[in-house]
Short mmCIF file of C-alpha atoms and ligand atoms in Angstrom, two decimals:
data_model
loop_
_atom_site.label_atom_id
_atom_site.label_comp_id
_atom_site.label_asym_id
_atom_site.label_seq_id
_atom_site.Cartn_x
_atom_site.Cartn_y
_atom_site.Cartn_z
CA MET A 26 218.79 2.16 32.94
CA LYS A 27 219.68 -0.53 35.03
CA ILE A 28 217.95 -1.84 37.63
CA LEU A 29 219.19 -4.47 40.46
CA VAL A 30 216.23 -5.68 42.11
CA THR A 31 217.46 -8.51 45.00
CA GLY A 32 214.87 -11.14 46.09
CA GLY A 33 213.77 -10.77 42.19
CA LEU A 34 212.04 -14.18 42.03
CA GLY A 35 210.34 -13.66 45.35
CA PHE A 36 206.75 -12.91 45.47
CA ILE A 37 206.74 -8.71 45.53
CA GLY A 38 209.89 -8.82 43.72
CA SER A 39 208.52 -10.98 40.73
CA HIS A 40 205.89 -8.59 40.43
CA THR A 41 207.77 -5.79 40.66
CA VAL A 42 210.17 -6.87 38.00
CA VAL A 43 207.10 -7.43 35.52
CA ALA A 44 206.15 -3.48 36.49
CA LEU A 45 209.57 -2.71 35.28
CA LEU A 46 210.17 -4.91 32.29
CA GLU A 47 207.08 -3.07 31.16
CA LYS A 48 208.41 -0.20 31.53
CA ASP A 49 211.42 -1.26 29.42
CA TYR A 50 213.72 -1.02 32.76
CA GLU A 51 216.73 -3.28 31.93
CA VAL A 52 216.56 -5.75 35.15
CA ILE A 53 219.01 -7.98 36.89
CA ILE A 54 218.13 -9.99 39.64
CA ILE A 55 219.29 -11.39 42.16
CA ASP A 56 217.98 -14.03 44.24
CA ASN A 57 219.32 -16.97 46.31
CA LEU A 58 216.51 -19.76 45.74
CA SER A 59 216.02 -19.80 49.49
CA ASN A 60 212.17 -19.39 49.05
CA THR A 61 211.26 -19.13 45.21
CA SER A 62 211.90 -21.60 42.63
CA ILE A 63 213.61 -20.46 39.25
CA ASP A 64 210.50 -21.35 37.49
CA VAL A 65 209.28 -17.71 38.17
CA LEU A 66 211.85 -16.29 36.20
CA GLU A 67 209.82 -18.61 33.14
CA GLY A 68 207.01 -16.97 33.98
CA ILE A 69 208.38 -13.19 33.86
CA THR A 70 209.45 -14.16 30.15
CA ARG A 71 206.32 -15.22 29.72
CA ILE A 72 204.71 -12.18 30.34
CA THR A 73 206.67 -9.34 29.11
CA GLY A 74 208.28 -11.99 26.28
CA LYS A 75 211.83 -10.30 27.76
CA THR A 76 214.25 -12.61 30.17
CA PRO A 77 216.49 -10.32 33.00
CA GLU A 78 219.89 -11.46 33.82
CA PHE A 79 219.81 -14.03 36.78
CA HIS A 80 222.41 -14.20 39.25
CA GLN A 81 221.93 -16.94 42.03
CA ILE A 82 223.69 -15.08 44.93
CA ASP A 83 223.09 -15.27 48.81
CA ILE A 84 223.23 -11.28 49.78
CA ARG A 85 224.95 -12.93 52.65
CA ASN A 86 227.96 -13.94 51.00
CA LYS A 87 230.20 -10.95 51.02
CA SER A 88 232.38 -11.87 48.56
CA ALA A 89 229.81 -13.45 46.11
CA LEU A 90 228.37 -10.04 46.18
CA SER A 91 231.32 -8.23 46.30
CA ARG A 92 232.44 -9.47 42.63
CA PHE A 93 229.41 -9.04 41.75
CA PHE A 94 229.27 -4.98 42.21
CA ASP A 95 232.96 -5.26 40.40
CA GLU A 96 230.68 -6.51 37.17
CA GLN A 97 228.41 -3.88 37.42
CA PRO A 98 229.48 -0.78 37.76
CA ASP A 99 226.53 0.61 35.65
CA ILE A 100 223.71 -0.48 38.36
CA GLU A 101 221.58 3.17 38.80
CA GLY A 102 218.56 1.55 40.93
CA ILE A 103 218.39 -0.91 43.86
CA ILE A 104 215.23 -2.44 44.66
CA HIS A 105 216.11 -4.57 47.71
CA PHE A 106 213.60 -7.40 48.50
CA ALA A 107 216.01 -9.80 49.57
CA ALA A 108 215.25 -10.98 53.19
CA PHE A 109 213.28 -13.80 55.36
CA LYS A 110 209.58 -12.72 55.96
CA ALA A 111 207.96 -14.84 58.60
CA VAL A 112 206.66 -13.79 61.87
CA GLY A 113 206.77 -16.77 64.42
CA GLU A 114 209.55 -18.07 62.21
CA SER A 115 211.78 -15.61 63.02
CA VAL A 116 210.94 -15.60 66.87
CA GLU A 117 212.87 -19.53 66.54
CA LYS A 118 215.66 -18.12 64.53
CA PRO A 119 216.16 -14.24 65.52
CA LEU A 120 220.03 -14.82 64.77
CA ASP A 121 218.98 -16.24 60.87
CA TYR A 122 216.65 -12.55 60.84
CA TYR A 123 219.34 -10.23 62.11
CA GLU A 124 221.63 -11.79 59.28
CA ASN A 125 219.71 -11.88 56.36
CA ASN A 126 217.39 -8.92 56.37
CA VAL A 127 219.83 -6.34 58.37
CA ALA A 128 223.52 -7.80 57.88
CA ALA A 129 222.82 -8.64 54.73
CA LEU A 130 221.37 -5.08 54.30
CA VAL A 131 224.71 -3.52 55.73
CA TYR A 132 226.42 -5.71 52.67
CA LEU A 133 224.75 -4.35 49.94
CA LEU A 134 224.42 -0.92 51.14
CA LYS A 135 228.48 -0.99 51.73
CA GLU A 136 228.42 -2.69 47.52
CA SER A 137 226.08 0.55 46.83
CA CYS A 138 229.47 2.83 47.27
CA LYS A 139 230.64 1.48 44.32
CA LEU A 140 227.91 3.19 41.93
CA ASN A 141 227.14 6.45 40.94
CA GLN A 142 224.67 7.75 42.89
CA PRO A 143 222.59 5.25 42.85
CA LYS A 144 218.41 4.99 43.73
CA PHE A 145 217.76 2.52 46.26
CA ILE A 146 213.54 1.15 47.58
CA PHE A 147 214.04 -0.57 50.32
CA SER A 148 211.19 -2.67 51.20
CA SER A 149 209.22 -2.25 54.97
CA SER A 150 206.33 -3.07 56.60
CA CYS A 151 203.35 -1.84 58.44
CA THR A 152 204.43 -3.83 61.04
CA VAL A 153 206.88 -0.81 62.39
CA TYR A 154 203.75 0.98 63.36
CA GLY A 155 202.40 -2.01 65.97
CA GLN A 156 198.87 -1.29 66.92
CA ALA A 157 199.03 2.32 65.55
CA GLU A 158 196.27 4.92 68.09
CA LYS A 159 194.65 6.67 65.43
CA LEU A 160 193.55 4.87 62.23
CA PRO A 161 194.17 5.58 59.06
CA ILE A 162 197.82 5.41 60.21
CA THR A 163 199.97 8.15 58.16
CA GLU A 164 203.90 8.22 58.36
CA ASP A 165 204.70 9.76 61.14
CA ALA A 166 202.86 7.64 63.50
CA PRO A 167 205.49 6.73 65.97
CA VAL A 168 206.99 3.29 64.87
CA GLN A 169 206.27 0.98 68.21
CA LYS A 170 208.80 -1.58 69.98
CA ALA A 171 208.20 -4.47 67.69
CA ASN A 172 206.97 -7.41 68.69
CA SER A 173 208.71 -9.89 66.82
CA PRO A 174 212.58 -10.28 66.02
CA TYR A 175 211.25 -10.25 61.72
CA GLY A 176 209.54 -6.64 62.71
CA ASN A 177 212.40 -5.34 64.20
CA THR A 178 214.70 -5.93 61.18
CA LYS A 179 212.41 -3.56 58.92
CA GLN A 180 212.67 -1.00 61.44
CA ILE A 181 216.70 -1.17 62.02
CA ASP A 182 217.01 -1.43 58.52
CA GLU A 183 215.39 1.84 57.85
CA GLU A 184 217.35 3.16 60.58
CA ILE A 185 220.69 2.35 59.13
CA ILE A 186 219.29 3.31 55.37
CA GLN A 187 218.74 6.63 57.33
CA ASP A 188 222.12 6.40 59.48
CA PHE A 189 224.15 5.77 56.23
CA ILE A 190 221.80 8.56 53.92
CA ASN A 191 223.10 11.23 57.22
CA SER A 192 226.52 10.63 56.73
CA GLY A 193 226.97 12.00 53.03
CA ALA A 194 226.83 8.24 51.66
CA ASN A 195 225.85 9.51 47.77
CA LEU A 196 222.57 7.53 47.57
CA GLN A 197 218.50 8.55 47.59
CA ALA A 198 215.93 6.05 49.28
CA ILE A 199 212.68 5.40 49.51
CA SER A 200 210.78 3.17 52.27
CA LEU A 201 207.65 1.68 51.40
CA ARG A 202 205.79 0.36 54.02
CA TYR A 203 203.24 -2.18 52.77
CA PHE A 204 200.23 -3.11 54.54
CA ASN A 205 199.22 -6.68 53.35
CA PRO A 206 200.37 -7.53 49.86
CA ILE A 207 197.40 -10.48 48.20
CA GLY A 208 196.57 -11.66 44.90
CA ALA A 209 199.07 -12.76 41.97
CA HIS A 210 199.75 -11.73 38.09
CA PRO A 211 196.27 -12.12 36.51
CA THR A 212 197.63 -14.21 33.73
CA ALA A 213 198.44 -16.63 36.83
CA LEU A 214 202.07 -17.31 35.26
CA ILE A 215 203.28 -15.51 38.62
CA GLY A 216 202.04 -15.26 41.48
CA GLU A 217 203.28 -16.35 45.59
CA LEU A 218 205.02 -19.72 46.82
CA PRO A 219 204.07 -20.48 49.97
CA ILE A 220 205.97 -23.32 51.58
CA GLY A 221 204.62 -25.40 53.44
CA VAL A 222 201.65 -24.41 55.46
CA PRO A 223 200.60 -20.61 54.60
CA GLN A 224 201.19 -18.20 57.01
CA ASN A 225 199.56 -15.83 55.99
CA LEU A 226 195.73 -15.36 55.37
CA VAL A 227 195.11 -15.37 51.50
CA PRO A 228 196.95 -18.38 50.60
CA PHE A 229 195.70 -20.21 53.38
CA VAL A 230 192.52 -19.09 51.87
CA ALA A 231 192.94 -20.03 49.03
CA GLN A 232 194.47 -23.58 49.47
CA THR A 233 191.62 -24.57 52.19
CA ALA A 234 189.24 -23.32 48.67
CA ALA A 235 191.28 -25.96 46.70
CA ARG A 236 190.85 -28.97 49.71
CA LYS A 237 195.27 -29.02 50.14
CA ARG A 238 193.24 -27.76 54.32
CA GLU A 239 191.01 -29.36 55.74
CA VAL A 240 189.48 -25.97 57.51
CA LEU A 241 190.56 -21.96 57.51
CA SER A 242 191.14 -21.28 61.33
CA VAL A 243 190.30 -17.48 62.18
CA PHE A 244 192.18 -16.29 64.46
CA GLY A 245 189.63 -14.72 66.84
CA ASP A 246 186.39 -12.93 66.74
CA ASP A 247 186.03 -11.01 69.90
CA TYR A 248 188.60 -7.97 68.80
CA PRO A 249 186.76 -4.37 69.54
CA THR A 250 185.43 -4.33 65.26
CA GLU A 251 182.17 -4.42 63.29
CA ASP A 252 182.45 -8.48 63.18
CA GLY A 253 184.98 -9.36 66.34
CA THR A 254 187.58 -10.51 63.26
CA CYS A 255 190.74 -8.05 62.76
CA ILE A 256 191.11 -5.84 60.09
CA ARG A 257 194.16 -5.24 57.41
CA ASP A 258 194.89 -3.15 54.52
CA TYR A 259 194.86 -6.00 51.40
CA ILE A 260 196.14 -4.43 48.47
CA HIS A 261 196.97 -6.27 45.37
CA VAL A 262 200.66 -7.15 44.39
CA MET A 263 200.95 -5.38 41.33
CA ASP A 264 199.77 -2.66 42.66
CA LEU A 265 202.08 -2.48 45.11
CA ALA A 266 204.59 -3.62 42.13
CA GLU A 267 203.76 -0.39 40.38
CA VAL A 268 204.40 2.18 43.09
CA HIS A 269 208.18 0.13 43.17
CA VAL A 270 208.28 1.39 39.59
CA ILE A 271 206.91 5.09 40.46
CA ALA A 272 209.19 5.56 43.72
CA LEU A 273 212.31 5.01 41.31
CA GLU A 274 211.16 7.16 38.63
CA LYS A 275 210.81 10.03 41.42
CA LEU A 276 214.07 9.38 43.25
CA ILE A 277 215.33 9.55 38.73
CA GLU A 278 213.69 12.94 38.44
CA LYS A 279 216.39 15.56 38.28
CA ASP A 280 214.79 18.35 40.72
CA TYR A 281 213.54 15.73 43.49
CA SER A 282 216.46 16.30 45.92
CA LYS A 283 215.30 14.38 49.21
CA PRO A 284 217.30 12.37 50.24
CA TYR A 285 215.27 9.93 52.36
CA ASP A 286 211.64 9.42 52.56
CA VAL A 287 208.68 6.78 53.87
CA PHE A 288 205.66 6.02 52.48
CA ASN A 289 202.54 4.37 53.46
CA VAL A 290 201.31 1.29 50.56
CA GLY A 291 198.57 0.51 51.13
CA THR A 292 194.24 1.31 49.50
CA GLY A 293 193.53 2.70 52.24
CA LYS A 294 190.87 0.79 53.20
CA GLY A 295 190.45 -2.12 55.92
CA ASN A 296 188.72 -5.07 55.55
CA SER A 297 188.42 -7.80 58.15
CA VAL A 298 189.17 -11.76 58.24
CA LEU A 299 185.05 -12.59 57.28
CA ASP A 300 185.46 -9.37 54.79
CA VAL A 301 188.07 -11.52 53.24
CA VAL A 302 186.37 -14.93 53.25
CA LYS A 303 183.37 -13.50 52.56
CA THR A 304 184.09 -11.74 49.42
CA PHE A 305 186.85 -15.05 47.95
CA GLU A 306 183.79 -17.75 48.32
CA LYS A 307 181.91 -15.18 46.40
CA VAL A 308 184.04 -13.89 44.00
CA ASN A 309 184.70 -17.37 43.09
CA ASN A 310 181.51 -18.95 43.54
CA LEU A 311 182.96 -21.37 45.81
CA LYS A 312 183.22 -21.76 50.14
CA VAL A 313 186.16 -21.91 52.25
CA PRO A 314 185.44 -23.95 55.38
CA HIS A 315 186.21 -21.98 58.25
CA LYS A 316 186.15 -21.83 61.90
CA ILE A 317 186.47 -19.72 64.61
CA VAL A 318 189.86 -20.54 67.03
CA ASP A 319 192.03 -18.62 69.62
CA ARG A 320 193.66 -15.30 68.76
CA ARG A 321 196.96 -15.71 67.30
CA PRO A 322 199.92 -13.80 69.72
CA GLY A 323 200.75 -10.40 68.40
CA ASP A 324 198.24 -9.68 66.09
CA VAL A 325 197.38 -5.98 65.95
CA THR A 326 193.25 -5.73 66.43
CA ALA A 327 193.11 -3.19 62.81
CA ALA A 328 195.90 -1.53 60.87
CA TYR A 329 195.40 0.23 57.28
CA ALA A 330 196.89 2.93 55.64
CA ASP A 331 196.53 6.70 55.36
CA THR A 332 197.40 7.14 51.87
CA THR A 333 197.21 11.09 51.59
CA LYS A 334 200.97 10.67 51.50
CA VAL A 335 201.81 8.51 48.17
CA GLU A 336 199.13 9.86 46.41
CA SER A 337 200.29 13.42 46.68
CA VAL A 338 203.83 13.20 46.62
CA LEU A 339 204.23 9.88 44.05
CA GLY A 340 201.37 10.67 41.96
CA TRP A 341 200.02 7.22 43.37
CA LYS A 342 196.85 4.94 44.45
CA ALA A 343 195.64 1.62 44.28
CA GLN A 344 193.94 0.24 41.30
CA ARG A 345 192.34 -3.17 41.63
CA THR A 346 190.18 -3.92 44.11
CA MET A 347 190.11 -6.58 47.25
CA ALA A 348 188.00 -8.42 44.79
CA ASP A 349 190.45 -8.41 41.71
CA ALA A 350 192.99 -9.85 44.33
CA LEU A 351 191.02 -12.62 45.81
CA LYS A 352 190.26 -13.73 41.83
CA ASP A 353 193.52 -13.75 40.93
CA ALA A 354 195.02 -15.56 43.61
CA TRP A 355 192.44 -18.08 43.51
CA ARG A 356 193.36 -18.61 39.68
CA TRP A 357 197.17 -18.93 40.49
CA GLU A 358 196.12 -21.31 43.29
CA GLN A 359 194.08 -23.50 40.63
CA LYS A 360 197.21 -23.49 38.51
CA GLN A 361 199.50 -25.26 41.62
CA GLN A 362 197.48 -28.46 41.92
C1 UD1 B 23 201.91 -9.94 59.13
C2 UD1 B 23 202.60 -9.41 59.99
C3 UD1 B 23 203.72 -8.29 59.11
C4 UD1 B 23 204.06 -9.30 57.59
C5 UD1 B 23 203.26 -9.89 56.50
C6 UD1 B 23 204.01 -10.41 55.85
C7 UD1 B 23 201.99 -9.12 62.32
C8 UD1 B 23 201.44 -8.00 62.91
N1 UD1 B 23 202.47 -8.81 60.77
O1 UD1 B 23 200.61 -9.42 58.55
O2 UD1 B 23 204.52 -7.42 59.54
O3 UD1 B 23 205.22 -8.22 57.01
O4 UD1 B 23 202.96 -10.75 57.88
O5 UD1 B 23 204.19 -12.05 56.31
O6 UD1 B 23 203.07 -10.16 62.40
N2 UD1 B 23 194.62 -14.77 59.79
C9 UD1 B 23 193.35 -15.76 60.12
N3 UD1 B 23 193.87 -17.37 59.96
C10 UD1 B 23 195.06 -17.33 59.34
C11 UD1 B 23 196.01 -16.31 59.00
C12 UD1 B 23 195.85 -15.48 59.39
O7 UD1 B 23 192.76 -15.39 60.58
O8 UD1 B 23 195.21 -18.31 58.91
C13 UD1 B 23 194.72 -13.64 59.85
C14 UD1 B 23 195.29 -13.07 61.34
O9 UD1 B 23 194.70 -13.18 62.65
C15 UD1 B 23 195.37 -11.01 60.54
C16 UD1 B 23 194.94 -11.78 58.91
O10 UD1 B 23 194.22 -12.80 58.88
O11 UD1 B 23 194.29 -10.53 61.15
C17 UD1 B 23 195.63 -11.33 58.11
O12 UD1 B 23 196.86 -11.79 58.54
P1 UD1 B 23 198.17 -12.10 58.03
O13 UD1 B 23 198.36 -12.49 56.46
O14 UD1 B 23 198.94 -13.40 58.64
O15 UD1 B 23 199.12 -10.71 57.62
P2 UD1 B 23 199.79 -10.11 59.21
O16 UD1 B 23 199.52 -11.04 60.25
O17 UD1 B 23 198.52 -8.77 58.86
#
């Protein structure tokens, strides 16, 4: 089966491409290389022994996208990662976020009409829940008003996909609401490539351990949690990659007729910022200088997934521990010197 992966050279995209190739899918990648490097393709090849077809296309470019789909009528599934993902930047450049994350999704869905009953997997985020009232968070927890344009794009995108399907589109889709993806492929041949100062916790921790950053700022220790720091559900990127393949396979099953569904993708376990720092130090046998600073605006106190639905419907459960992910993140960071 031929599967299109948009943003397939990005962090989660590249790991998902590996998972697809390992299951013998034929993969075509579209990526504009705006937040990654072409070298990732080489990493994918070295891991899998296969080189997926690659097209440098920006999905905002309607005519290029249209030409691409005209030439690829036999695509059977689309996994859509291509999007911007920095919360702070989205506040400064909202229109860029709406153009890339929303308008381009519309173009992609329109192009999907050229295909025969395509299956569509969408990268969503637990950010849609905001600070949920109940923990762990189930899929029926209410979607709350987004506190950034980035978060809003994920909510709008989910609605666009649903509306499109409700209109009778010949498409079946699943949105995966990721919790916090971390780590890298255990070979350290692919991983996360933050440009500039990392905004996310684990890349910052790894760069601090590597002495590229002086000290990690822990954003607040006065939250109502055991150690006062925020709690998140950190999931190994390879576990996350594998659930995309499983979700796709569910949509392909002959007797699966649900047109649209959403699943939380996390481990179900919450860990604090200080748990991450301490575990990183312990498993990698090093020190991460850190200091407590003020809270970061917009951060929620705690978010971790109820994984009952993804386990029962998709039969998927995270296999790797946070310690595994933090070892892999460090192995990857050491190769970036
Ligand atoms: C954020 C977004 C999420 C998005 C994800 C990917 C929010 C509420 N969530 O997740 O929607 O999908 O980024 O980009 O904005 N921390 C520090 N020091 C640092 C960095 C982070 O203490 O230098 C803390 C944060 O306060 C937070 C935790 O580490 O408690 C995780 O932060 P981060 O990795 O940025 O992920 P989220 O904010 O959970």
